[in-house]
Structure formats: C-alpha cells, structure tokens
Amino acid sequence: MNLKERVKDILGDDLLVMAEFRGDLCIEVPSKRLTQVLARLKEEGGFDFLSDIIGIDNIDLYVKKAKKGKKEADEKEDVVDIGPPPPRFEVIYLLLSLSTNERLQVKVSVPEDNLELPSITSIWRAANWPEREVYDMFGIRFKGHPNLRRLLMWDEFQDHPLRKDYPLEGKGEERHLDYDVA
Amino acid sequence: MKFQAIQGEGWLLTKAEQLINWGRSRSPWPFPYGTACCGIELMCALASSYDMARFGAERVAFTPRQCDVLIEAGTITKKMVPVLKRIYDQMAEPKWVIAVGACACTGGVFRTYSTHQGIGSIIPVDVYVPGCPPRPEGILYALLKLIDKIEADHPLYKQRPKIVEALEAGNEP
C-alpha cells in the first residue's frame, strides 16, 4: 500500500484535501481534529519525527487574486466571482517517518478571528520551540503549550513580524537598555 | 618609542606618555564578539595563517574584564543590543572598538525590523572595517590602524585637568 492510500485509510473523514506536488504529499485536515489526526499519524502511520511547524499568511494571495479578478471584470465588462477570501493563516506540520523515509505535510487553516490551535507538545516534545516561533511570528496561540513565550523577538515586542501587513523595516521598535552594569 | 640612552648602560630617557602608549599599543588584547560570518573571518585572522598575535593581539580574552579591544564582527540584532552595550560597559578603561563588516558598521543588507543599523549608535567605534565579510587582511589592517591611533594618543594630557586640580588641592595626583 503506498503512502496516499495509507494516509486515506488512517484518516478517513478527517482528510479534507490531498495534493501532491513533485513527490511531496500535502493533506489538509480540520483544525478541531488536529490533535487526534497527528496522534494517529504518529501511532498508525509511522510518522515518528516532527521536522518543523510553519505558519503562512495568505493575505497577499487574496489581494493579488482580487486585483486580477477586477482586471478581468473590467476587460469583460462583467462581474467576475473570485470566491470568498480564504482563512488568513495556515499552519503546516512537516512530518517524517524515520523508518520509511517518507514525508508528509499536514495543513490546517486558522481564520483571523480565531487565532488558536491545540498544542501538540504532548505528541511530539519537539513541537515546543516551533510552536513558540509560529506564535512569535504570526500571533497564533497554541492552547496547552507549556511555555508560550516569544522565541526570536524580545519579550516586550508587540507585533508579529512575519504577517504580511507588518512593514519590513519594522515600526521603530527598540529594546530598552535597562540593565545593571555590574 | 623615541628614547635616548644615557651614559652607556642602564638608563633610558623618554616621555611618560610615549611609554604608556608603547605598552598599550603593543598588547591590544581582543575580545572576539563574533555574531555572524565576519566572526569566521576573525577566527581566520587570529589563527596561524594570518596570526594576529604578531601585532600584540596575543591573548584572546573571553571576559570583558581582561581585554582592551572589542572586535565586533557580525550582525547585531535589536535583541542583542543590550548585551553588546553591557559587555562594552564591563570593559576596563582604556578600551577601543573595531566594527568588522557591513552589518556591524551600518546594518548591511539587513535593513529589517530585527537588525540594529550599525553599532556606532550604541557604543563609540574607533575603526570601521567595510566588507561583507572583510578578508582577514582587512581585519589586520584595522588592528594596525588602531595601533597607530593608540600611539598618537595623549593619555596623560587628557587627565591633565584632573591632575592639576589634585595638585592645587594639595593631594597626590
């Protein structure tokens, strides 16, 4: 049984979308069932290694799509439906099976009005720092995380710099120089 | 050091400032603050092929208390700024700073939210070394420039007001 069939078999109804790109398999699952899905993939699918957790901000994609749709509408002099905006954020879990050397990308959508996902530190302890990084860069909170503080930026930093609406050169944040010289 | 030998043996005549400068310029112990790829070039400059020890940078001090030259080689992130400032403040006088590489000088290509745009705004820098990263020769040249600067210094003259004040008050300077 190849990887696709195995994943289908394990997940059943929890599998929303499955796509393959240049040999990399990517699946989308509902965020409510995330913990169960990843636990099953670990126990039954043999994906015993969590490579990384990645956040994505889709806001630019939709803006581009809307522009393209407007141009098209102007040319046709008709209304073009570009569909509803997708959930703003996505989080991707990169899994690896050390025994079979297979990789799997598990994607969940995170809408802007509910920036919360369950923490998977109980499944892979390696998720601790990647989740902190995603929280730092995108502001997505992981419920049940043992220590959800910023990882890269300093603690007093207010924004989430990898969001597409955050300017590249920042908003002039500086770290305070309060410390004891001794 | 300019000096004059008197009566054949045992006596040298020179100026106190020159003697102090001679001592300082011949032993600028570096504190290696390597934060990025420039740090690798600094290691190379310190190692045997280029051998920075030839110019008196003999002992790399890994404590700010026992060093003279802070060689800041690499990017300074905004998160790192208090650390750098603190290390500089912990160094004992006299102290000098060499900023190695584009990032340390100006922030380099990283004109972003996370990178501090040049360490000159945090601590006083004596020698800037351009390059991304500069070659070890560049770092050696900076050290030679710094030695020139130390030799041209007037350490006692700077303290003259203090000494005069002490003498006028009848204390030992």
mmCIF file of C-alpha atoms in Angstrom:
data_model
loop_
_atom_site.group_PDB
_atom_site.id
_atom_site.type_symbol
_atom_site.label_atom_id
_atom_site.label_comp_id
_atom_site.label_asym_id
_atom_site.label_seq_id
_atom_site.Cartn_x
_atom_site.Cartn_y
_atom_site.Cartn_z
ATOM 1 C CA MET A 1 0.000 0.000 0.000
ATOM 2 C CA ASN A 2 1.502 3.339 -0.951
ATOM 3 C CA LEU A 3 1.589 6.435 1.219
ATOM 4 C CA LYS A 4 -1.531 8.052 -0.263
ATOM 5 C CA GLU A 5 -3.715 5.039 0.366
ATOM 6 C CA ARG A 6 -2.293 4.543 3.838
ATOM 7 C CA VAL A 7 -2.984 8.154 4.813
ATOM 8 C CA LYS A 8 -6.519 7.907 3.383
ATOM 9 C CA ASP A 9 -7.027 4.707 5.297
ATOM 10 C CA ILE A 10 -5.830 6.140 8.586
ATOM 11 C CA LEU A 11 -7.631 9.470 8.461
ATOM 12 C CA GLY A 12 -10.963 8.616 6.779
ATOM 13 C CA ASP A 13 -13.347 11.565 7.086
ATOM 14 C CA ASP A 14 -10.761 13.831 8.674
ATOM 15 C CA LEU A 15 -8.983 14.155 5.343
ATOM 16 C CA LEU A 16 -10.276 17.302 3.627
ATOM 17 C CA VAL A 17 -7.827 17.801 0.756
ATOM 18 C CA MET A 18 -4.941 15.735 -0.535
ATOM 19 C CA ALA A 19 -2.499 17.108 -3.071
ATOM 20 C CA GLU A 20 0.831 16.004 -4.423
ATOM 21 C CA PHE A 21 3.465 18.343 -5.786
ATOM 22 C CA ARG A 22 6.747 16.980 -7.138
ATOM 23 C CA GLY A 23 6.567 13.959 -4.920
ATOM 24 C CA ASP A 24 5.619 15.804 -1.750
ATOM 25 C CA LEU A 25 2.295 14.813 -0.291
ATOM 26 C CA CYS A 26 0.275 17.538 1.385
ATOM 27 C CA ILE A 27 -3.011 16.984 3.211
ATOM 28 C CA GLU A 28 -5.417 19.380 4.835
ATOM 29 C CA VAL A 29 -7.291 18.459 7.995
ATOM 30 C CA PRO A 30 -9.847 20.299 10.166
ATOM 31 C CA SER A 31 -8.192 22.229 12.989
ATOM 32 C CA LYS A 32 -10.650 20.851 15.555
ATOM 33 C CA ARG A 33 -9.422 17.317 14.927
ATOM 34 C CA LEU A 34 -5.746 18.264 14.663
ATOM 35 C CA THR A 35 -4.512 16.549 17.825
ATOM 36 C CA GLN A 36 -6.278 13.283 17.049
ATOM 37 C CA VAL A 37 -5.139 13.305 13.412
ATOM 38 C CA LEU A 38 -1.485 13.891 14.273
ATOM 39 C CA ALA A 39 -1.581 11.318 17.074
ATOM 40 C CA ARG A 40 -2.982 8.737 14.656
ATOM 41 C CA LEU A 41 -0.426 9.598 12.004
ATOM 42 C CA LYS A 42 2.273 9.085 14.595
ATOM 43 C CA GLU A 43 0.915 5.839 16.032
ATOM 44 C CA GLU A 44 -0.503 4.174 12.923
ATOM 45 C CA GLY A 45 1.231 5.988 10.054
ATOM 46 C CA GLY A 46 4.725 5.653 11.473
ATOM 47 C CA PHE A 47 5.452 9.385 11.243
ATOM 48 C CA ASP A 48 7.568 9.443 14.360
ATOM 49 C CA PHE A 49 9.521 12.629 13.673
ATOM 50 C CA LEU A 50 8.282 16.217 13.578
ATOM 51 C CA SER A 51 10.606 18.235 11.334
ATOM 52 C CA ASP A 52 9.091 21.662 11.690
ATOM 53 C CA ILE A 53 5.973 23.749 12.120
ATOM 54 C CA ILE A 54 5.439 26.578 9.668
ATOM 55 C CA GLY A 55 2.998 29.462 9.561
ATOM 56 C CA ILE A 56 1.705 31.113 6.386
ATOM 57 C CA ASP A 57 -0.073 34.434 5.931
ATOM 58 C CA ASN A 58 -2.341 34.280 2.862
ATOM 59 C CA ILE A 59 -3.491 37.892 2.811
ATOM 60 C CA ASP A 60 -1.290 38.837 -0.163
ATOM 61 C CA LEU A 61 -2.571 35.965 -2.248
ATOM 62 C CA TYR A 62 -6.140 37.131 -1.902
ATOM 63 C CA VAL A 63 -5.264 40.755 -2.611
ATOM 64 C CA LYS A 64 -3.497 39.652 -5.811
ATOM 65 C CA LYS A 65 -6.428 37.454 -6.749
ATOM 66 C CA ALA A 66 -8.852 40.310 -6.171
ATOM 67 C CA LYS A 67 -6.779 42.630 -8.390
ATOM 68 C CA LYS A 68 -6.633 40.032 -11.119
ATOM 69 C CA GLY A 69 -10.375 39.483 -10.835
ATOM 70 C CA LYS A 70 -11.025 43.216 -11.100
ATOM 71 C CA LYS A 71 -8.871 43.473 -14.212
ATOM 72 C CA GLU A 72 -10.696 40.544 -15.740
ATOM 73 C CA ALA A 73 -14.033 42.089 -14.865
ATOM 74 C CA ASP A 74 -13.007 45.366 -16.481
ATOM 75 C CA GLU A 75 -11.983 43.590 -19.663
ATOM 76 C CA LYS A 76 -15.144 41.532 -19.858
ATOM 77 C CA GLU A 77 -17.306 44.371 -18.548
ATOM 78 C CA ASP A 78 -18.945 41.810 -16.358
ATOM 79 C CA VAL A 79 -18.742 40.680 -12.745
ATOM 80 C CA VAL A 80 -16.148 38.021 -12.037
ATOM 81 C CA ASP A 81 -16.566 35.900 -8.950
ATOM 82 C CA ILE A 82 -13.246 35.296 -7.229
ATOM 83 C CA GLY A 83 -14.795 33.432 -4.348
ATOM 84 C CA PRO A 84 -14.686 34.195 -0.653
ATOM 85 C CA PRO A 85 -11.364 35.071 0.973
ATOM 86 C CA PRO A 86 -9.549 32.014 2.297
ATOM 87 C CA PRO A 87 -8.762 31.741 6.011
ATOM 88 C CA ARG A 88 -5.963 34.217 6.555
ATOM 89 C CA PHE A 89 -3.441 31.947 8.224
ATOM 90 C CA GLU A 90 -2.340 28.398 7.647
ATOM 91 C CA VAL A 91 -0.096 26.236 9.795
ATOM 92 C CA ILE A 92 1.804 23.343 8.253
ATOM 93 C CA TYR A 93 3.237 20.441 10.208
ATOM 94 C CA LEU A 94 6.115 18.686 8.448
ATOM 95 C CA LEU A 95 6.256 15.045 9.424
ATOM 96 C CA LEU A 96 8.922 12.483 8.668
ATOM 97 C CA SER A 97 8.956 8.747 9.092
ATOM 98 C CA LEU A 98 12.429 7.714 10.147
ATOM 99 C CA SER A 99 11.837 4.058 9.288
ATOM 100 C CA THR A 100 10.483 4.505 5.738
ATOM 101 C CA ASN A 101 11.953 7.977 4.994
ATOM 102 C CA GLU A 102 8.550 9.261 3.858
ATOM 103 C CA ARG A 103 7.458 12.826 4.386
ATOM 104 C CA LEU A 104 4.008 14.316 4.883
ATOM 105 C CA GLN A 105 2.797 17.894 5.131
ATOM 106 C CA VAL A 106 -0.282 18.381 7.285
ATOM 107 C CA LYS A 107 -2.003 21.706 6.804
ATOM 108 C CA VAL A 108 -4.663 23.386 8.948
ATOM 109 C CA SER A 109 -6.434 26.678 8.331
ATOM 110 C CA VAL A 110 -6.526 29.323 11.014
ATOM 111 C CA PRO A 111 -9.087 32.103 10.442
ATOM 112 C CA GLU A 112 -8.148 35.580 11.596
ATOM 113 C CA ASP A 113 -10.988 35.813 14.140
ATOM 114 C CA ASN A 114 -9.924 32.664 15.980
ATOM 115 C CA LEU A 115 -6.141 32.504 16.167
ATOM 116 C CA GLU A 116 -5.913 29.392 18.247
ATOM 117 C CA LEU A 117 -4.777 25.829 17.672
ATOM 118 C CA PRO A 118 -4.289 22.955 20.072
ATOM 119 C CA SER A 119 -0.674 22.467 21.085
ATOM 120 C CA ILE A 120 0.859 19.167 20.014
ATOM 121 C CA THR A 121 3.682 19.216 22.534
ATOM 122 C CA SER A 122 2.024 16.237 24.187
ATOM 123 C CA ILE A 123 2.561 14.202 20.993
ATOM 124 C CA TRP A 124 5.996 15.471 19.960
ATOM 125 C CA ARG A 125 8.003 17.348 22.551
ATOM 126 C CA ALA A 126 9.967 18.787 19.617
ATOM 127 C CA ALA A 127 6.918 20.951 18.868
ATOM 128 C CA ASN A 128 7.757 23.237 21.763
ATOM 129 C CA TRP A 129 10.067 25.709 20.033
ATOM 130 C CA PRO A 130 8.466 25.646 16.562
ATOM 131 C CA GLU A 131 5.108 26.497 18.150
ATOM 132 C CA ARG A 132 6.729 29.341 20.032
ATOM 133 C CA GLU A 133 8.219 30.570 16.772
ATOM 134 C CA VAL A 134 4.861 30.480 14.980
ATOM 135 C CA TYR A 135 3.310 32.323 17.910
ATOM 136 C CA ASP A 136 6.098 34.901 17.795
ATOM 137 C CA MET A 137 5.945 35.484 14.053
ATOM 138 C CA PHE A 138 2.207 35.137 13.355
ATOM 139 C CA GLY A 139 0.446 35.507 16.695
ATOM 140 C CA ILE A 140 -1.252 32.123 16.553
ATOM 141 C CA ARG A 141 -1.784 30.832 20.065
ATOM 142 C CA PHE A 142 -1.281 27.168 20.908
ATOM 143 C CA LYS A 143 -3.637 26.043 23.621
ATOM 144 C CA GLY A 144 -1.972 23.781 26.158
ATOM 145 C CA HIS A 145 1.575 24.838 25.340
ATOM 146 C CA PRO A 146 3.765 24.637 28.470
ATOM 147 C CA ASN A 147 5.668 27.875 27.842
ATOM 148 C CA LEU A 148 4.138 30.034 25.133
ATOM 149 C CA ARG A 149 6.557 32.964 25.073
ATOM 150 C CA ARG A 150 8.255 34.663 22.155
ATOM 151 C CA LEU A 151 11.156 32.698 20.754
ATOM 152 C CA LEU A 152 13.025 35.087 18.440
ATOM 153 C CA MET A 153 11.883 38.599 19.256
ATOM 154 C CA TRP A 154 12.305 40.034 22.730
ATOM 155 C CA ASP A 155 9.506 39.732 25.269
ATOM 156 C CA GLU A 156 8.303 43.343 25.151
ATOM 157 C CA PHE A 157 7.932 43.263 21.356
ATOM 158 C CA GLN A 158 4.303 43.867 20.440
ATOM 159 C CA ASP A 159 3.817 42.859 16.801
ATOM 160 C CA HIS A 160 4.100 39.670 14.777
ATOM 161 C CA PRO A 161 6.697 40.421 12.110
ATOM 162 C CA LEU A 162 6.061 37.691 9.535
ATOM 163 C CA ARG A 163 2.499 38.862 8.992
ATOM 164 C CA LYS A 164 2.283 40.407 5.558
ATOM 165 C CA ASP A 165 0.858 43.675 6.864
ATOM 166 C CA TYR A 166 3.902 44.231 9.071
ATOM 167 C CA PRO A 167 6.422 46.548 7.344
ATOM 168 C CA LEU A 168 9.808 45.040 6.522
ATOM 169 C CA GLU A 169 11.727 47.767 8.316
ATOM 170 C CA GLY A 170 9.547 47.466 11.381
ATOM 171 C CA LYS A 171 7.650 50.126 13.249
ATOM 172 C CA GLY A 172 10.686 51.547 15.035
ATOM 173 C CA GLU A 173 10.698 49.153 17.967
ATOM 174 C CA GLU A 174 13.853 49.292 20.032
ATOM 175 C CA ARG A 175 14.846 47.271 23.013
ATOM 176 C CA HIS A 176 15.290 49.151 26.263
ATOM 177 C CA LEU A 177 18.797 49.435 27.622
ATOM 178 C CA ASP A 178 17.797 48.835 31.234
ATOM 179 C CA TYR A 179 20.306 46.602 32.944
ATOM 180 C CA ASP A 180 22.832 46.539 35.767
ATOM 181 C CA VAL A 181 26.333 47.380 34.630
ATOM 182 C CA ALA A 182 27.992 45.385 37.406
ATOM 183 C CA MET B 1 59.005 54.922 21.153
ATOM 184 C CA LYS B 2 61.572 57.614 20.911
ATOM 185 C CA PHE B 3 64.192 57.292 23.610
ATOM 186 C CA GLN B 4 67.678 58.374 24.411
ATOM 187 C CA ALA B 5 70.311 56.143 26.038
ATOM 188 C CA ILE B 6 72.428 57.880 28.628
ATOM 189 C CA GLN B 7 75.893 57.008 29.870
ATOM 190 C CA GLY B 8 76.207 53.752 28.030
ATOM 191 C CA GLU B 9 74.092 51.431 30.042
ATOM 192 C CA GLY B 10 71.128 51.151 32.363
ATOM 193 C CA TRP B 11 69.382 54.422 31.528
ATOM 194 C CA LEU B 12 66.764 55.350 29.019
ATOM 195 C CA LEU B 13 65.151 58.717 28.702
ATOM 196 C CA THR B 14 61.661 59.024 27.224
ATOM 197 C CA LYS B 15 58.330 60.671 27.796
ATOM 198 C CA ALA B 16 55.819 59.036 30.125
ATOM 199 C CA GLU B 17 53.073 59.322 27.508
ATOM 200 C CA GLN B 18 55.198 57.544 24.948
ATOM 201 C CA LEU B 19 55.998 54.804 27.423
ATOM 202 C CA ILE B 20 52.308 54.317 28.212
ATOM 203 C CA ASN B 21 51.376 54.331 24.527
ATOM 204 C CA TRP B 22 54.161 51.881 23.781
ATOM 205 C CA GLY B 23 52.756 49.475 26.353
ATOM 206 C CA ARG B 24 49.169 49.891 25.242
ATOM 207 C CA SER B 25 49.809 49.644 21.528
ATOM 208 C CA ARG B 26 51.928 46.500 21.830
ATOM 209 C CA SER B 27 49.301 44.483 23.668
ATOM 210 C CA PRO B 28 45.782 45.215 22.427
ATOM 211 C CA TRP B 29 44.099 42.091 23.728
ATOM 212 C CA PRO B 30 40.959 41.482 21.706
ATOM 213 C CA PHE B 31 37.527 40.428 22.875
ATOM 214 C CA PRO B 32 36.118 38.404 19.980
ATOM 215 C CA TYR B 33 32.442 39.313 19.606
ATOM 216 C CA GLY B 34 31.643 37.220 16.546
ATOM 217 C CA THR B 35 27.934 37.101 15.776
ATOM 218 C CA ALA B 36 27.883 36.136 12.083
ATOM 219 C CA CYS B 37 30.083 35.240 9.124
ATOM 220 C CA CYS B 38 32.545 38.028 9.968
ATOM 221 C CA GLY B 39 33.273 36.023 13.101
ATOM 222 C CA ILE B 40 34.665 33.256 10.897
ATOM 223 C CA GLU B 41 36.978 35.749 9.192
ATOM 224 C CA LEU B 42 38.025 36.989 12.617
ATOM 225 C CA MET B 43 38.877 33.422 13.662
ATOM 226 C CA CYS B 44 40.925 33.106 10.494
ATOM 227 C CA ALA B 45 42.721 36.378 11.248
ATOM 228 C CA LEU B 46 43.517 35.081 14.728
ATOM 229 C CA ALA B 47 44.682 31.654 13.568
ATOM 230 C CA SER B 48 48.099 30.666 12.376
ATOM 231 C CA SER B 49 47.987 31.694 8.681
ATOM 232 C CA TYR B 50 47.373 35.367 9.423
ATOM 233 C CA ASP B 51 48.356 35.302 13.085
ATOM 234 C CA MET B 52 47.041 38.464 14.622
ATOM 235 C CA ALA B 53 49.304 37.790 17.609
ATOM 236 C CA ARG B 54 52.167 39.244 15.579
ATOM 237 C CA PHE B 55 50.755 42.677 16.358
ATOM 238 C CA GLY B 56 50.301 42.087 20.051
ATOM 239 C CA ALA B 57 46.731 40.795 19.957
ATOM 240 C CA GLU B 58 48.228 37.762 21.578
ATOM 241 C CA ARG B 59 45.684 36.596 24.037
ATOM 242 C CA VAL B 60 42.029 36.431 23.064
ATOM 243 C CA ALA B 61 40.164 37.395 26.206
ATOM 244 C CA PHE B 62 36.809 35.763 26.689
ATOM 245 C CA THR B 63 35.982 38.054 29.541
ATOM 246 C CA PRO B 64 35.363 41.754 29.053
ATOM 247 C CA ARG B 65 37.332 42.474 32.236
ATOM 248 C CA GLN B 66 40.629 41.439 30.702
ATOM 249 C CA CYS B 67 40.541 42.887 27.216
ATOM 250 C CA ASP B 68 41.344 46.147 25.509
ATOM 251 C CA VAL B 69 39.784 45.919 22.061
ATOM 252 C CA LEU B 70 36.217 44.842 21.429
ATOM 253 C CA ILE B 71 36.198 43.370 17.932
ATOM 254 C CA GLU B 72 32.525 43.316 16.982
ATOM 255 C CA ALA B 73 32.354 41.019 13.969
ATOM 256 C CA GLY B 74 28.864 40.433 12.668
ATOM 257 C CA THR B 75 25.224 41.450 12.681
ATOM 258 C CA ILE B 76 23.809 42.946 15.843
ATOM 259 C CA THR B 77 20.115 42.235 16.191
ATOM 260 C CA LYS B 78 17.959 44.556 18.202
ATOM 261 C CA LYS B 79 17.574 41.785 20.736
ATOM 262 C CA MET B 80 21.350 41.702 21.127
ATOM 263 C CA VAL B 81 21.824 45.447 21.661
ATOM 264 C CA PRO B 82 21.669 45.450 25.495
ATOM 265 C CA VAL B 83 24.149 42.565 25.592
ATOM 266 C CA LEU B 84 26.676 44.420 23.461
ATOM 267 C CA LYS B 85 26.246 47.614 25.478
ATOM 268 C CA ARG B 86 26.645 45.727 28.695
ATOM 269 C CA ILE B 87 29.816 43.989 27.540
ATOM 270 C CA TYR B 88 31.280 47.309 26.436
ATOM 271 C CA ASP B 89 30.445 48.877 29.804
ATOM 272 C CA GLN B 90 32.061 45.955 31.614
ATOM 273 C CA MET B 91 35.377 46.509 29.857
ATOM 274 C CA ALA B 92 38.009 48.378 31.846
ATOM 275 C CA GLU B 93 39.493 51.606 30.518
ATOM 276 C CA PRO B 94 41.331 52.133 28.239
ATOM 277 C CA LYS B 95 39.141 50.412 25.659
ATOM 278 C CA TRP B 96 38.720 50.517 21.923
ATOM 279 C CA VAL B 97 36.203 49.101 19.472
ATOM 280 C CA ILE B 98 36.638 47.739 15.956
ATOM 281 C CA ALA B 99 33.433 47.238 13.934
ATOM 282 C CA VAL B 100 34.067 44.465 11.423
ATOM 283 C CA GLY B 101 31.870 44.097 8.360
ATOM 284 C CA ALA B 102 28.951 45.847 6.718
ATOM 285 C CA CYS B 103 26.415 44.674 9.307
ATOM 286 C CA ALA B 104 28.349 45.968 12.281
ATOM 287 C CA CYS B 105 29.065 49.250 10.503
ATOM 288 C CA THR B 106 25.632 50.059 9.053
ATOM 289 C CA GLY B 107 23.331 47.059 9.304
ATOM 290 C CA GLY B 108 24.407 45.907 5.843
ATOM 291 C CA VAL B 109 21.816 44.237 3.669
ATOM 292 C CA PHE B 110 19.588 43.594 6.660
ATOM 293 C CA ARG B 111 17.517 46.742 6.656
ATOM 294 C CA THR B 112 14.810 44.960 8.601
ATOM 295 C CA TYR B 113 12.783 45.087 11.770
ATOM 296 C CA SER B 114 15.190 42.839 13.636
ATOM 297 C CA THR B 115 18.603 44.288 12.814
ATOM 298 C CA HIS B 116 20.262 47.202 14.506
ATOM 299 C CA GLN B 117 21.540 49.622 11.856
ATOM 300 C CA GLY B 118 25.163 49.977 12.883
ATOM 301 C CA ILE B 119 26.739 49.656 16.314
ATOM 302 C CA GLY B 120 28.051 53.233 16.180
ATOM 303 C CA SER B 121 24.785 54.384 17.722
ATOM 304 C CA ILE B 122 25.266 52.141 20.776
ATOM 305 C CA ILE B 123 28.975 52.327 21.564
ATOM 306 C CA PRO B 124 31.843 54.513 20.283
ATOM 307 C CA VAL B 125 33.690 52.827 17.414
ATOM 308 C CA ASP B 126 37.349 53.536 16.657
ATOM 309 C CA VAL B 127 37.863 51.655 13.397
ATOM 310 C CA TYR B 128 35.262 50.559 10.867
ATOM 311 C CA VAL B 129 36.118 47.692 8.518
ATOM 312 C CA PRO B 130 33.940 47.557 5.393
ATOM 313 C CA GLY B 131 33.318 44.316 3.527
ATOM 314 C CA CYS B 132 30.809 41.517 3.530
ATOM 315 C CA PRO B 133 32.691 39.882 5.111
ATOM 316 C CA PRO B 134 36.100 41.619 5.003
ATOM 317 C CA ARG B 135 39.104 39.398 4.405
ATOM 318 C CA PRO B 136 41.467 38.699 7.310
ATOM 319 C CA GLU B 137 43.896 41.228 5.834
ATOM 320 C CA GLY B 138 41.189 43.827 6.334
ATOM 321 C CA ILE B 139 40.879 42.944 9.995
ATOM 322 C CA LEU B 140 44.661 43.036 10.421
ATOM 323 C CA TYR B 141 44.764 46.414 8.703
ATOM 324 C CA ALA B 142 42.116 47.658 11.107
ATOM 325 C CA LEU B 143 44.213 46.488 14.041
ATOM 326 C CA LEU B 144 47.265 48.298 12.619
ATOM 327 C CA LYS B 145 45.177 51.429 12.180
ATOM 328 C CA LEU B 146 44.036 51.093 15.776
ATOM 329 C CA ILE B 147 47.644 50.714 16.928
ATOM 330 C CA ASP B 148 48.501 53.928 15.049
ATOM 331 C CA LYS B 149 45.628 55.607 16.802
ATOM 332 C CA ILE B 150 46.762 54.385 20.219
ATOM 333 C CA GLU B 151 50.301 55.596 19.548
ATOM 334 C CA ALA B 152 49.043 59.042 18.637
ATOM 335 C CA ASP B 153 47.008 59.251 21.823
ATOM 336 C CA HIS B 154 47.763 61.571 24.738
ATOM 337 C CA PRO B 155 46.648 59.579 27.772
ATOM 338 C CA LEU B 156 48.171 61.900 30.365
ATOM 339 C CA TYR B 157 47.218 65.114 28.640
ATOM 340 C CA LYS B 158 43.590 64.027 28.760
ATOM 341 C CA GLN B 159 43.886 63.623 32.509
ATOM 342 C CA ARG B 160 45.714 66.928 32.945
ATOM 343 C CA PRO B 161 42.732 68.860 34.325
ATOM 344 C CA LYS B 162 42.255 66.176 36.958
ATOM 345 C CA ILE B 163 45.950 66.181 37.897
ATOM 346 C CA VAL B 164 46.114 69.987 38.100
ATOM 347 C CA GLU B 165 43.022 70.014 40.262
ATOM 348 C CA ALA B 166 44.523 67.430 42.593
ATOM 349 C CA LEU B 167 47.838 69.314 42.841
ATOM 350 C CA GLU B 168 46.108 72.585 43.582
ATOM 351 C CA ALA B 169 44.134 70.900 46.346
ATOM 352 C CA GLY B 170 47.394 69.620 47.790
ATOM 353 C CA ASN B 171 46.687 65.954 47.115
ATOM 354 C CA GLU B 172 48.791 63.428 45.285
ATOM 355 C CA PRO B 173 47.564 63.179 41.726
#
